[in-house]
Coordinates of C-alpha atoms and ligand atoms in Angstrom, one line a residue:
M1 CA 161.9 61.4 114.0
M2 CA 161.6 59.0 111.1
Q3 CA 158.7 59.5 108.7
S4 CA 157.0 56.2 109.8
D5 CA 157.2 57.4 113.4
L6 CA 155.5 60.6 112.4
Y7 CA 152.6 58.7 110.9
K8 CA 152.3 56.6 114.1
K9 CA 152.3 59.8 116.2
H10 CA 149.5 61.2 114.0
A11 CA 147.5 58.0 114.3
Q12 CA 147.8 58.2 118.1
I13 CA 146.5 61.7 118.2
E14 CA 143.6 60.7 116.0
Q15 CA 142.8 57.9 118.4
Q16 CA 142.9 60.2 121.4
N17 CA 140.6 62.6 119.7
S18 CA 138.1 59.7 118.9
H19 CA 137.6 59.4 122.7
F20 CA 135.4 62.4 122.4
K21 CA 132.9 60.8 120.0
L22 CA 129.7 62.7 119.4
P23 CA 126.4 60.9 119.8
S24 CA 125.4 59.5 116.3
L25 CA 122.5 61.9 115.7
A26 CA 124.5 65.0 116.4
R27 CA 127.2 63.6 114.1
K28 CA 124.7 63.3 111.3
W29 CA 123.5 66.9 111.9
G30 CA 127.1 68.1 111.8
R31 CA 127.7 66.5 108.4
G32 CA 124.5 67.9 107.1
L33 CA 125.5 71.4 108.2
M34 CA 128.9 71.0 106.6
L35 CA 127.4 69.9 103.3
F36 CA 125.0 72.9 103.4
A37 CA 127.8 75.3 104.1
I38 CA 129.8 73.9 101.2
I39 CA 126.9 74.1 98.8
T40 CA 126.2 77.7 99.8
L41 CA 129.8 78.7 99.3
L42 CA 129.8 77.1 95.8
L43 CA 126.6 79.0 94.9
V44 CA 128.0 82.3 96.0
Y45 CA 131.2 81.7 94.1
A46 CA 129.3 80.8 90.9
Q47 CA 127.1 83.8 91.2
N48 CA 130.2 86.0 91.5
I49 CA 131.7 84.5 88.4
F50 CA 128.5 85.1 86.4
A51 CA 128.2 88.6 87.7
Q52 CA 131.7 89.4 86.6
Q53 CA 131.4 87.9 83.1
G54 CA 129.8 91.1 81.8
N55 CA 130.7 94.7 82.7
T56 CA 130.0 94.6 86.4
G57 CA 133.3 94.7 88.2
T58 CA 133.4 95.6 91.8
K59 CA 135.5 98.7 91.4
T60 CA 133.9 102.0 90.4
E61 CA 135.1 105.6 89.6
N62 CA 136.6 106.3 93.0
E63 CA 139.2 103.6 92.4
L64 CA 139.9 104.6 88.8
P65 CA 143.4 106.0 88.8
V66 CA 142.5 109.2 86.8
I67 CA 142.6 112.9 87.8
P68 CA 140.2 114.6 87.5
Q69 CA 138.0 111.7 88.5
P70 CA 135.5 110.7 85.8
V71 CA 131.8 110.9 86.5
Q72 CA 131.1 107.2 86.1
A73 CA 133.2 104.1 85.7
T74 CA 133.1 100.3 86.3
E75 CA 135.9 97.8 85.9
V76 CA 135.4 95.2 83.2
Y77 CA 135.6 91.5 84.1
N78 CA 136.3 88.6 81.8
G79 CA 135.9 85.0 83.1
G80 CA 136.0 86.1 86.7
Q81 CA 139.1 88.2 86.3
V82 CA 139.7 91.8 85.5
A83 CA 140.2 92.1 81.8
H84 CA 143.4 93.8 80.5
F85 CA 144.3 95.7 77.4
L86 CA 148.0 95.6 76.6
W87 CA 149.1 99.0 75.2
D88 CA 152.4 98.2 73.7
N89 CA 154.3 99.8 70.8
K90 CA 152.2 98.0 68.2
V91 CA 148.9 99.5 69.2
E92 CA 147.2 101.7 66.5
L93 CA 144.9 104.6 66.7
V94 CA 142.0 104.1 64.3
F95 CA 139.8 107.2 63.7
E96 CA 136.3 106.2 62.7
I97 CA 134.4 108.2 60.2
E98 CA 130.7 108.4 60.9
G99 CA 128.6 109.9 58.1
N100 CA 130.3 113.2 57.3
N101 CA 131.8 113.4 60.7
A102 CA 135.5 112.9 60.6
V103 CA 138.4 114.1 62.8
T104 CA 140.7 116.3 60.6
K105 CA 144.1 115.0 59.8
E106 CA 145.5 117.9 61.8
D107 CA 143.6 116.9 64.9
Q108 CA 144.5 113.2 64.5
N109 CA 148.2 114.1 64.3
A110 CA 148.0 116.5 67.2
M111 CA 146.4 113.8 69.4
R112 CA 149.0 111.3 68.3
S113 CA 152.0 113.5 68.9
F114 CA 150.8 114.7 72.3
I115 CA 150.3 111.1 73.5
Q116 CA 153.6 110.0 72.0
G117 CA 155.4 112.8 73.8
R118 CA 153.8 112.2 77.1
L119 CA 154.4 108.4 77.0
S120 CA 158.0 108.6 76.0
L121 CA 158.7 111.2 78.7
L122 CA 156.6 109.6 81.5
R123 CA 157.0 105.9 80.7
G124 CA 160.0 105.8 78.4
G125 CA 160.5 104.0 75.1
Q126 CA 159.1 104.7 71.6
W127 CA 155.4 104.8 70.8
P128 CA 154.9 104.6 67.0
L129 CA 151.1 104.8 67.3
K130 CA 150.3 104.3 63.7
V131 CA 147.2 106.3 62.7
T132 CA 144.5 105.1 60.3
S133 CA 140.9 106.1 59.4
R134 CA 138.0 103.8 58.5
K135 CA 134.3 104.1 57.8
N136 CA 131.9 103.3 60.6
G137 CA 130.9 99.7 60.6
A138 CA 134.1 98.4 58.9
S139 CA 135.7 95.7 60.9
T140 CA 138.5 96.6 63.2
G141 CA 139.9 93.1 62.3
N142 CA 140.0 92.4 65.9
N143 CA 137.7 92.0 68.8
Q144 CA 138.1 90.0 72.0
S145 CA 141.6 88.7 71.4
S146 CA 144.6 90.5 72.6
S147 CA 146.6 90.1 69.4
K148 CA 149.5 92.1 68.2
T149 CA 147.2 94.6 66.4
A150 CA 145.2 95.8 69.4
K151 CA 143.5 99.0 68.5
I152 CA 142.3 102.2 70.0
L153 CA 139.2 103.1 68.0
L154 CA 138.1 106.8 68.2
T155 CA 134.6 107.6 66.9
L156 CA 133.4 111.2 66.4
E157 CA 129.7 110.8 67.0
E158 CA 127.0 113.0 65.5
V159 CA 125.4 114.7 68.5
D160 CA 122.1 116.4 68.7
G161 CA 121.5 119.8 70.1
E162 CA 120.9 118.6 73.6
N163 CA 124.0 116.6 73.9
K164 CA 126.1 119.3 72.4
D165 CA 125.4 121.4 75.4
H166 CA 127.1 118.9 77.6
G167 CA 130.3 120.5 76.5
K168 CA 133.0 119.5 74.1
G169 CA 134.9 117.5 76.7
T170 CA 132.3 114.7 77.1
Y171 CA 133.4 111.2 76.1
H172 CA 132.8 107.5 76.7
I173 CA 135.2 104.6 76.8
E174 CA 134.5 100.9 76.4
M175 CA 137.3 98.4 76.6
N176 CA 138.0 94.8 76.1
P177 CA 141.4 93.0 75.7
G178 CA 141.7 93.6 72.0
L179 CA 140.0 97.0 71.6
V180 CA 139.5 100.3 73.3
H181 CA 136.6 102.3 71.9
I182 CA 136.5 106.0 72.7
S183 CA 133.5 108.0 71.4
A184 CA 132.7 111.7 71.7
G185 CA 130.8 114.4 70.0
H186 CA 133.8 116.6 69.6
P187 CA 137.5 115.9 69.0
Q188 CA 138.3 117.5 72.4
G189 CA 136.3 114.6 74.0
L190 CA 138.3 112.0 72.1
F191 CA 141.5 113.7 73.2
Y192 CA 140.3 113.6 76.8
G193 CA 139.3 110.0 76.4
L194 CA 142.8 109.2 75.2
N195 CA 144.3 111.1 78.2
T196 CA 142.1 109.1 80.6
L197 CA 143.2 105.8 79.0
M198 CA 146.9 107.0 79.2
Q199 CA 146.6 107.9 82.9
I200 CA 145.2 104.5 83.7
G201 CA 148.1 103.0 81.8
L202 CA 150.7 105.2 83.5
D203 CA 149.4 104.0 86.9
Q204 CA 150.4 100.4 86.0
P205 CA 153.7 99.1 87.2
N206 CA 156.3 98.1 84.7
N207 CA 156.2 94.3 85.1
G208 CA 158.2 92.6 82.5
N209 CA 156.5 94.1 79.5
G210 CA 159.2 96.7 78.9
Y211 CA 157.5 100.0 78.5
A212 CA 154.2 98.5 77.6
M213 CA 151.2 99.2 79.8
N214 CA 148.9 96.4 80.8
I215 CA 145.8 98.4 81.4
P216 CA 142.8 97.0 83.4
C217 CA 139.7 97.4 81.3
W218 CA 137.0 100.0 82.4
N219 CA 133.8 101.3 80.9
I220 CA 133.7 105.0 81.5
S221 CA 131.2 107.9 81.0
D222 CA 132.6 111.3 81.6
Q223 CA 131.8 114.9 81.2
P224 CA 133.1 118.2 82.7
A225 CA 131.1 119.9 85.4
L226 CA 132.3 123.4 84.3
G227 CA 133.1 124.6 80.8
W228 CA 135.9 127.0 81.8
R229 CA 138.8 125.3 83.6
G230 CA 141.6 127.9 83.5
F231 CA 145.1 128.6 84.7
M232 CA 146.8 132.0 84.6
L233 CA 150.5 132.7 84.5
D234 CA 151.9 136.2 85.2
E235 CA 155.1 136.6 83.1
S236 CA 155.4 140.3 83.7
R237 CA 156.7 140.1 87.3
H238 CA 159.0 137.3 86.3
F239 CA 159.6 135.9 82.8
F240 CA 159.8 132.1 82.4
G241 CA 159.9 131.6 78.6
K242 CA 158.5 129.4 76.0
D243 CA 159.7 126.0 77.2
K244 CA 158.2 126.5 80.7
V245 CA 154.9 127.7 79.2
K246 CA 154.8 124.6 76.9
Q247 CA 155.5 122.3 79.9
L248 CA 152.6 124.0 81.8
L249 CA 150.3 123.5 78.7
D250 CA 151.3 119.8 78.6
W251 CA 150.2 119.3 82.2
M252 CA 147.1 121.4 81.7
A253 CA 146.1 119.1 78.9
F254 CA 146.9 116.0 81.0
Y255 CA 144.5 117.3 83.6
K256 CA 141.8 118.5 81.0
L257 CA 142.2 122.2 81.7
N258 CA 141.2 124.3 78.8
Y259 CA 142.0 128.0 79.2
F260 CA 145.4 129.5 79.5
H261 CA 145.3 133.1 80.6
W262 CA 148.5 134.9 79.9
H263 CA 149.2 138.0 82.0
L264 CA 151.7 139.6 79.7
T265 CA 151.8 143.2 80.8
D266 CA 152.2 144.8 84.2
A267 CA 154.4 147.2 86.2
P268 CA 157.8 145.4 86.0
G269 CA 157.8 144.3 82.4
W270 CA 155.9 144.4 79.1
R271 CA 156.4 140.9 77.4
L272 CA 154.4 141.1 74.2
S273 CA 156.1 142.4 71.0
I274 CA 154.0 145.0 69.2
K275 CA 155.3 145.9 65.8
K276 CA 154.0 149.5 65.8
Y277 CA 155.6 150.3 69.2
P278 CA 158.9 148.4 69.5
K279 CA 160.0 150.3 72.6
L280 CA 157.2 148.5 74.5
T281 CA 159.4 145.4 74.7
L282 CA 162.9 146.9 74.0
V283 CA 162.5 149.3 76.9
G284 CA 159.4 148.0 78.7
G285 CA 160.7 144.4 78.6
R286 CA 163.8 145.2 80.7
G287 CA 163.8 144.1 84.4
N288 CA 161.5 142.1 86.6
N289 CA 160.0 142.3 90.0
T290 CA 163.2 141.5 91.9
D291 CA 165.7 143.2 89.5
S292 CA 164.9 146.2 87.5
T293 CA 168.2 145.8 85.5
A294 CA 167.5 142.2 84.4
P295 CA 168.0 141.6 80.7
V296 CA 165.1 142.3 78.2
R297 CA 162.8 139.4 78.0
F298 CA 159.6 139.2 75.9
Y299 CA 157.7 137.1 73.3
T300 CA 158.1 137.8 69.6
K301 CA 155.2 137.4 67.2
E302 CA 156.5 134.0 66.1
D303 CA 156.8 132.9 69.8
I304 CA 153.2 133.8 70.4
Q305 CA 152.1 132.0 67.3
E306 CA 154.0 128.9 68.3
I307 CA 152.5 128.9 71.8
V308 CA 149.0 129.5 70.5
E309 CA 149.3 126.6 68.1
Y310 CA 150.9 124.4 70.8
A311 CA 147.9 125.2 73.1
K312 CA 145.4 124.6 70.3
Q313 CA 146.8 121.1 69.7
R314 CA 145.9 120.4 73.3
Y315 CA 142.4 121.9 73.1
I316 CA 143.5 124.9 75.2
T317 CA 142.4 128.5 74.4
V318 CA 145.0 131.2 75.1
V319 CA 143.6 134.4 76.6
P320 CA 146.0 137.4 76.4
E321 CA 145.8 140.1 79.0
I322 CA 146.8 143.7 78.3
D323 CA 146.2 145.3 81.7
M324 CA 144.8 148.9 81.7
P325 CA 144.4 151.6 82.9
G326 CA 146.4 150.6 85.9
H327 CA 149.5 148.3 86.1
A328 CA 150.8 150.3 83.1
T329 CA 154.3 151.2 84.5
A330 CA 156.3 149.2 82.0
A331 CA 154.5 150.7 79.0
N332 CA 154.9 154.2 80.4
R333 CA 158.6 153.6 80.8
A334 CA 158.7 153.0 77.1
Y335 CA 156.3 155.7 76.1
P336 CA 156.2 158.3 79.0
E337 CA 153.8 160.5 77.0
M338 CA 151.1 157.9 77.7
S339 CA 151.4 158.1 81.5
G340 CA 148.7 159.4 83.7
G341 CA 151.0 159.2 86.7
G342 CA 150.7 157.3 89.9
T343 CA 151.1 157.6 93.7
G344 CA 153.8 156.6 96.2
K345 CA 155.4 153.3 95.3
Y346 CA 153.1 153.1 92.3
A347 CA 154.8 155.8 90.2
N348 CA 153.5 156.0 86.6
F349 CA 151.1 153.2 87.4
T350 CA 148.2 154.5 85.1
F351 CA 147.6 155.4 81.5
N352 CA 146.4 159.0 80.9
P353 CA 142.6 158.7 80.5
A354 CA 142.2 162.2 79.1
Q355 CA 144.2 162.2 75.9
N356 CA 143.0 160.8 72.5
K357 CA 146.5 159.6 71.8
T358 CA 146.4 157.1 74.7
Y359 CA 143.2 155.6 73.2
S360 CA 144.7 155.3 69.7
F361 CA 147.9 153.8 71.1
L362 CA 146.1 151.2 73.1
T363 CA 143.7 150.5 70.2
D364 CA 146.6 149.8 67.9
I365 CA 148.0 147.4 70.5
L366 CA 144.6 145.7 70.8
K367 CA 144.5 145.4 67.0
E368 CA 147.8 143.6 66.9
T369 CA 146.9 141.5 69.9
A370 CA 143.7 140.4 68.2
S371 CA 145.6 139.3 65.1
L372 CA 148.0 137.2 67.2
F373 CA 145.4 135.4 69.4
P374 CA 142.7 133.8 67.3
A375 CA 140.2 133.0 70.2
G376 CA 138.5 136.4 69.9
I377 CA 138.8 137.3 73.5
V378 CA 141.0 139.8 75.2
H379 CA 141.4 140.5 78.9
L380 CA 141.6 144.3 79.6
G381 CA 142.5 144.0 83.3
G382 CA 140.8 147.0 85.0
D383 CA 142.1 146.0 88.5
E384 CA 143.5 148.1 91.3
V385 CA 143.4 151.3 89.3
A386 CA 143.0 153.2 92.6
F387 CA 146.6 152.3 93.5
G388 CA 147.7 155.1 91.2
S389 CA 144.7 157.1 89.9
K390 CA 144.8 159.8 92.6
S391 CA 147.5 161.5 90.4
W392 CA 144.7 162.1 87.9
N393 CA 143.4 164.8 90.3
Y394 CA 146.5 166.9 89.3
L395 CA 146.1 166.6 85.6
P396 CA 144.1 169.6 84.1
E397 CA 143.1 167.5 81.0
V398 CA 141.4 165.0 83.4
K399 CA 139.6 167.9 85.1
S400 CA 138.1 169.0 81.7
L401 CA 137.3 165.5 80.7
M402 CA 135.3 165.1 83.9
V403 CA 133.5 168.4 83.3
Q404 CA 132.7 167.6 79.6
N405 CA 131.5 164.1 80.3
Q406 CA 129.9 164.7 83.7
L407 CA 132.2 162.3 85.5
S408 CA 131.7 162.8 89.2
D409 CA 134.8 161.0 90.6
L410 CA 137.9 159.1 89.7
K411 CA 136.0 155.8 89.6
A412 CA 133.8 157.4 86.9
V413 CA 136.9 158.3 84.9
E414 CA 138.1 154.7 85.2
T415 CA 134.7 153.5 83.9
Y416 CA 134.8 156.0 81.0
F417 CA 138.3 154.6 80.1
L418 CA 137.2 151.0 80.2
R419 CA 134.1 151.7 78.1
R420 CA 136.1 153.4 75.5
M421 CA 138.6 150.6 75.3
T422 CA 135.9 148.0 75.2
D423 CA 134.4 149.8 72.2
S424 CA 137.8 149.5 70.5
A425 CA 138.1 145.8 71.3
L426 CA 134.6 145.1 70.0
K427 CA 135.5 146.7 66.7
F428 CA 138.0 143.9 66.3
N429 CA 135.3 141.3 67.1
Q430 CA 136.8 140.6 70.5
K431 CA 134.9 139.7 73.6
V432 CA 136.2 141.6 76.6
L433 CA 137.3 140.0 79.9
A434 CA 138.0 142.1 83.0
W435 CA 138.7 141.8 86.7
D436 CA 135.7 142.3 89.1
E437 CA 136.3 146.0 89.5
A438 CA 134.8 146.3 86.1
A439 CA 131.5 144.7 87.1
T440 CA 129.9 148.2 87.6
A441 CA 131.4 149.8 84.5
G442 CA 128.4 149.2 82.4
L443 CA 130.2 147.1 79.8
P444 CA 127.9 145.1 77.4
V445 CA 126.6 142.1 79.3
D446 CA 126.6 139.8 76.2
K447 CA 130.2 140.6 75.3
T448 CA 131.9 140.8 78.7
I449 CA 133.1 138.2 81.1
I450 CA 133.9 139.2 84.7
Y451 CA 136.6 137.5 86.7
W452 CA 135.7 137.5 90.4
W453 CA 138.9 137.5 92.4
R454 CA 138.3 139.5 95.6
H455 CA 137.1 136.6 97.7
D456 CA 136.4 139.0 100.6
Q457 CA 134.0 141.0 98.4
T458 CA 131.0 138.7 97.7
G459 CA 129.0 141.9 97.2
Q460 CA 130.9 142.6 94.0
L461 CA 130.3 139.0 92.8
N462 CA 126.6 139.4 93.5
K463 CA 126.5 142.7 91.6
A464 CA 128.1 141.0 88.6
L465 CA 125.6 138.2 88.7
Q466 CA 122.6 140.4 89.2
L467 CA 123.7 142.5 86.2
G468 CA 123.8 139.4 84.1
Y469 CA 127.5 138.9 83.5
P470 CA 129.0 135.5 83.0
V471 CA 131.6 135.0 85.7
V472 CA 134.9 133.1 86.0
F473 CA 135.6 132.3 89.6
C474 CA 139.2 132.8 90.7
P475 CA 138.9 133.9 94.4
R476 CA 142.3 134.5 96.1
I477 CA 141.4 131.9 98.6
P478 CA 141.8 129.1 97.4
L479 CA 142.6 129.8 93.8
Y480 CA 145.7 132.2 94.0
F481 CA 148.7 129.9 93.7
D482 CA 151.0 132.7 94.9
F483 CA 149.4 132.1 98.2
V484 CA 151.0 129.7 100.6
Q485 CA 149.9 126.0 100.4
D486 CA 151.5 124.5 103.6
S487 CA 151.2 125.9 107.1
T488 CA 155.0 125.8 107.4
D489 CA 155.6 127.8 104.2
K490 CA 157.2 131.2 104.8
V491 CA 157.2 132.9 101.4
G492 CA 154.0 133.8 99.6
R493 CA 150.8 135.4 100.6
R494 CA 148.2 134.7 103.2
W495 CA 144.9 136.4 103.9
K496 CA 144.4 137.0 107.6
G497 CA 146.4 133.9 108.2
D498 CA 144.4 131.9 105.7
F499 CA 146.0 130.2 102.7
A500 CA 145.4 127.9 99.7
S501 CA 146.0 124.3 100.7
L502 CA 145.8 121.4 98.3
Q503 CA 142.6 120.2 100.0
K504 CA 140.9 123.6 99.8
V505 CA 141.6 123.8 96.1
F506 CA 140.3 120.2 95.7
N507 CA 137.1 121.0 97.5
Y508 CA 136.3 124.3 95.8
W509 CA 132.9 124.6 94.2
P510 CA 131.5 128.0 93.3
A511 CA 127.8 127.3 93.3
T512 CA 127.7 126.2 97.0
Q513 CA 130.6 128.1 98.5
H514 CA 129.2 131.6 97.7
E515 CA 125.5 130.9 98.2
I516 CA 124.6 131.7 94.7
L517 CA 120.9 132.0 93.9
E518 CA 119.5 129.3 91.7
Q519 CA 118.6 131.9 89.0
Y520 CA 122.3 132.9 88.6
K521 CA 123.8 129.5 88.4
G522 CA 123.8 129.5 84.6
Q523 CA 126.2 132.5 84.7
I524 CA 128.9 130.4 86.4
L525 CA 131.3 129.9 83.5
G526 CA 133.9 128.1 85.5
I527 CA 137.0 128.5 87.6
Q528 CA 140.6 129.5 87.2
A529 CA 143.7 129.5 89.3
N530 CA 146.1 132.4 89.0
L531 CA 149.8 132.3 89.5
W532 CA 151.0 135.8 90.3
T533 CA 154.8 135.8 90.3
E534 CA 156.0 138.7 92.5
T535 CA 157.6 136.1 94.8
V536 CA 158.5 133.6 92.0
S537 CA 161.8 134.3 90.5
S538 CA 162.8 130.7 89.7
V539 CA 161.2 127.8 87.9
R540 CA 161.8 125.7 91.0
R541 CA 159.5 127.9 93.0
L542 CA 157.0 128.1 90.1
D543 CA 156.9 124.2 90.1
Y544 CA 156.5 124.1 93.8
L545 CA 153.5 126.4 93.8
V546 CA 151.7 124.8 90.8
F547 CA 152.3 121.0 91.4
P548 CA 150.3 119.3 92.6
R549 CA 147.7 122.1 93.1
M550 CA 147.0 122.0 89.4
A551 CA 145.7 118.4 89.8
A552 CA 143.3 119.6 92.6
L553 CA 142.3 122.6 90.4
A554 CA 141.4 120.1 87.6
T555 CA 139.1 118.2 90.0
A556 CA 137.5 121.4 91.2
G557 CA 136.6 122.3 87.6
W558 CA 135.7 118.8 86.3
T559 CA 134.2 116.7 89.1
R560 CA 131.0 117.6 90.9
P561 CA 131.5 117.8 94.7
E562 CA 129.3 114.8 95.4
H563 CA 131.6 112.7 93.2
R564 CA 134.8 113.8 94.8
N565 CA 136.8 111.7 97.2
Y566 CA 139.9 113.3 98.7
D567 CA 141.4 110.0 99.8
A568 CA 141.0 108.5 96.3
F569 CA 142.6 111.6 94.9
L570 CA 145.6 111.4 97.2
N571 CA 146.0 107.7 96.3
K572 CA 146.2 108.5 92.6
L573 CA 148.4 111.5 93.3
K574 CA 151.2 109.2 94.5
T575 CA 151.5 108.0 90.9
D576 CA 151.4 111.6 89.6
L577 CA 154.2 112.7 92.0
G578 CA 156.3 110.0 90.4
L579 CA 155.4 111.4 86.9
Y580 CA 156.4 114.9 88.0
K581 CA 159.7 113.5 89.1
R582 CA 160.3 111.9 85.8
A583 CA 159.4 115.2 84.1
G584 CA 162.0 117.0 86.3
I585 CA 159.4 119.1 88.1
N586 CA 160.2 120.4 91.6
Y587 CA 156.8 119.6 93.1
Y588 CA 155.5 120.0 96.7
N589 CA 154.9 116.7 98.5
P590 CA 151.7 116.8 100.5
F591 CA 152.5 113.4 102.1
D592 CA 155.7 114.5 103.6
P593 CA 156.4 118.2 103.1
A594 CA 159.8 118.0 104.8
L595 CA 161.0 116.1 101.7
T596 CA 160.3 119.1 99.4
P597 CA 161.4 122.3 101.2
E598 CA 159.8 125.5 100.0
P599 CA 162.2 127.4 97.6
Q600 CA 162.6 130.9 99.0
K601 CA 162.8 132.6 95.6
Ligands
TNX1 C1 146.2 141.2 93.0 S1 144.3 139.8 91.1 C2 146.4 141.6 91.7 C3 147.7 141.2 91.1 C4 148.7 140.8 92.2 C5 148.0 139.7 93.1 C6 148.9 139.1 94.0 C7 144.5 141.2 90.5 C8 143.5 141.4 89.5 N1 145.4 142.0 90.9 O1 148.2 142.4 90.5 O2 149.8 140.2 91.5 O3 147.0 140.4 93.7 O4 148.3 138.1 94.7

């Protein structure tokens, strides 16, 4: 058909249609209605544009691609569109000095090198991130325009007493295309703000900007729900080494976790070098849970210092654990004269509680430990002593200790032991941490923290709270990462069939799940996940158990339950699985578990 024919055809159809002419009044009404509709649409559109000029975007924190989800966030609009900040390799970090409040050079460099390291690993490319300082009020030389010198301004604010209580992790972010302003009352908050910004950036696709991240602007107010957000690694059962520990610390920081509990001594191996007792590592460091002849593995003093410093640069406190008076087999292998024996498969499981030399030996160890770990806290274990303590019944010296000190049973001997060692730790200005068995040992309430782990014994938890102890919550279900996470998994623990799925970790909230009376809520220090490694002899299996449950753990510690949204979490997690892949981590894929089979060892 020729073009002119087409026109003709069109005209014909028009004519046909005109046979159905409306009466003239109705036609007028129709036009009026149309006009009214158009005007209404225009008004709604204009209203939207005005609303979006300021800070009132339509998206809020649920859609912010950050784990753990911040408390409050709104997307920033500019001229009816989402504003964007381009984080490219020219962006600078500017630390603002307010009054006498300044971030130390050390902290500035630590923040910079952490972000640089993460970005070049997870995004690629080089990130020079020039660092400068300036006095409050001095111009940043740049405001709304997205020029080459876009800046990330970090202000350490002076906070009053009330705000200080909100925790060191609190921060605020305001963004426009030329400037990101992060403010906080503590360097840790600035660090977390930077991490949040980086996570939003890493969520953006690489579209023609090279490695640069075109970040949608958000205004964010954030603070942690709980002060203690911990992760424990057992390196006695299997030893993973410095690089793996550093990698875990990197991801802990990425997810704003702040306590690394290091289980360094237990039955299979003693992993902490003690100068005064070299056999602890040379003899006690041999073997692991699956192979008693495996080569000696342990951390030297220098290794420990390196890890502690590495953690500090990420605002993570390292808590060492020297487990006693049970789980002492490796130490007793090195120094058999310290053994209090054991029972059945727990041979030489305990320290001897009835000889002075045991106490001076362990006091020496605590003294060296205190000098290596600057946080001033030490975990003394105190768990499962009954696995081996029946052997104490056969030691005459224990008999006389019981008579002399009026100790009625073995539990009383255990208590005696823990009190004595707590006294030693206090002499080195250490606070003492212990598993929940120690809740009834009469340790000083103001210098002891109890770790509640026996999820089937809420009575013990209540006792600890009633006695006034601050408590870290690490119940086996759902916070033991040696427990199975997927219903099809074969290796790893279950409790009466129950296990620790990603969603259960995500939903965990101590205050409501254990019916804690209002008056004790102030004693909830926080939460911790523990990775026991009896069944973990490879880093592949370690990765599988930790990722992505670590992301869910972060949510459980940071975000109040009423702000959590599992679908939003899963949505963001898709990005993070990609990041794990880039980092070479053998994660578990909750979207399609068949893609990531469970490593058997
Ligand atoms: C109990 S938790 C233990 C550990 C085991 C763990 C395995 C605790 C204080 N003691 O010695 O490794 O269960 O899940």
